Coordinates of N, CA and C in Angstrom, one line a residue:
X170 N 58.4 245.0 0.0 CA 57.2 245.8 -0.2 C 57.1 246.3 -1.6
X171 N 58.5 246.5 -1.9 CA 58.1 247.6 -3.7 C 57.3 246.2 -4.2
X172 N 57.9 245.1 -4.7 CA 57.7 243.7 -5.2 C 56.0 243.4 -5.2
X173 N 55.8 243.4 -4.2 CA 54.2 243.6 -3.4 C 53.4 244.5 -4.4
X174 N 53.8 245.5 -4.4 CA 53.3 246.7 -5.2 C 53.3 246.6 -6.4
X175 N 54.3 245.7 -7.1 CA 54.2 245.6 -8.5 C 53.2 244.4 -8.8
X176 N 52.8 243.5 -7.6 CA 52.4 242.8 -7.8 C 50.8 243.1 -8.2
X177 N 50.2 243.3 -7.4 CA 49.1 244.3 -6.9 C 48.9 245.1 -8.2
X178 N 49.7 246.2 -8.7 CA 50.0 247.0 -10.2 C 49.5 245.9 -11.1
X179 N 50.2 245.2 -11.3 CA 49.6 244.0 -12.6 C 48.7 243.6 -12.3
X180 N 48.2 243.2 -11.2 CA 46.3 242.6 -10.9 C 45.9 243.9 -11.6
X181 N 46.1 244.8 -10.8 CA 45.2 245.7 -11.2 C 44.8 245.9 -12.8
X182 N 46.0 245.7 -13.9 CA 46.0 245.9 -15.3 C 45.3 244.8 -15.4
X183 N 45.5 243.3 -15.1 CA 45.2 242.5 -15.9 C 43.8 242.4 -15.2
X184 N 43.0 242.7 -14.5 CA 42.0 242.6 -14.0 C 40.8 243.4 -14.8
X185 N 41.8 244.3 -15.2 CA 40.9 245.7 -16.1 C 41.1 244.7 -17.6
X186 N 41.7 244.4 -17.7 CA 41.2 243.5 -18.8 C 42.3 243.0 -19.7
X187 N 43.3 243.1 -19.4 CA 44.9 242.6 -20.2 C 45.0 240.8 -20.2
X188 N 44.7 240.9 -19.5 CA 44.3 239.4 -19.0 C 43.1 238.3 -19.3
X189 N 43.2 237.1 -19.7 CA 42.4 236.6 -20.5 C 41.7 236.0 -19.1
X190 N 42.1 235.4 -18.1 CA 41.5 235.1 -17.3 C 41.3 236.1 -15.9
X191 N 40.7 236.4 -15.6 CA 41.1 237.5 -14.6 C 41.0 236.7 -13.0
X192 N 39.9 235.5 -12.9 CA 40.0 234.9 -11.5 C 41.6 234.2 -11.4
X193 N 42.3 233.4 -12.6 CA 43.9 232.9 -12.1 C 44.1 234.1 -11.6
X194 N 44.3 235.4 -12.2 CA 45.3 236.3 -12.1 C 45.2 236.5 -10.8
X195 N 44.1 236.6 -10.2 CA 43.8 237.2 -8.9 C 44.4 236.3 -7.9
X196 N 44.0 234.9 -8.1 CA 44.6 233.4 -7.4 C 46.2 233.4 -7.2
X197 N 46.6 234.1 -8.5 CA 48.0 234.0 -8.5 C 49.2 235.2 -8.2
X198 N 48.3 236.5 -7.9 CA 48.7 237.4 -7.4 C 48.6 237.6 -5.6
X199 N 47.7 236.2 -5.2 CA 47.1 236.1 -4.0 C 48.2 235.7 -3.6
X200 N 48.6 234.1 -4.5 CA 49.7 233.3 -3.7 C 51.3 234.0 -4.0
X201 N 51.2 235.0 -4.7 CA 52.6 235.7 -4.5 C 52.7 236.8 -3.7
X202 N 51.7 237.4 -3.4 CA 52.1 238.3 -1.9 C 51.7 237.6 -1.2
X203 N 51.3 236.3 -0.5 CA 51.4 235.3 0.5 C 52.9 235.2 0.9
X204 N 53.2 234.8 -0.7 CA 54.9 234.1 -0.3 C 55.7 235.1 -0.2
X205 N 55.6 236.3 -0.7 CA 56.4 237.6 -0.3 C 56.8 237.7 1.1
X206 N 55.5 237.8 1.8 CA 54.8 237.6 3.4 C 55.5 236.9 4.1
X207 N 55.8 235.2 3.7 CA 56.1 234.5 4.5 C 57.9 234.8 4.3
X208 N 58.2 235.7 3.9 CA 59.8 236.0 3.7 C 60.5 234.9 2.5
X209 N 59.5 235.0 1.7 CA 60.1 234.3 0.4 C 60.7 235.5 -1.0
X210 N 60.7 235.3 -1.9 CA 61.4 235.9 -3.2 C 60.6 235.8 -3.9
X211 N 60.5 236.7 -4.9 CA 60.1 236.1 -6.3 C 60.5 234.8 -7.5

């Protein structure tokens, strides 16, 4: 869950604008609380 939460945290920054692309970040913060989900790791 914390993991999850950091993940989520960093969308959030790079969405606000840290980030040069903001749709990957979102694609790729999608598919890592997916795989958190399915009982994977970072």
């Amino acid at each position: 869950m914390a993991t999850a939460i950091r993940v989520v945290a960093a969308l959030n920054a790079d969405v606000k604008g840290a980030a040069a692309d903001a749709d990957y970040v979102l694609e790729e913060a999608v598919r890592k609380v997916a795989q958190l989900a399915a009982g994977g790791r970072d």
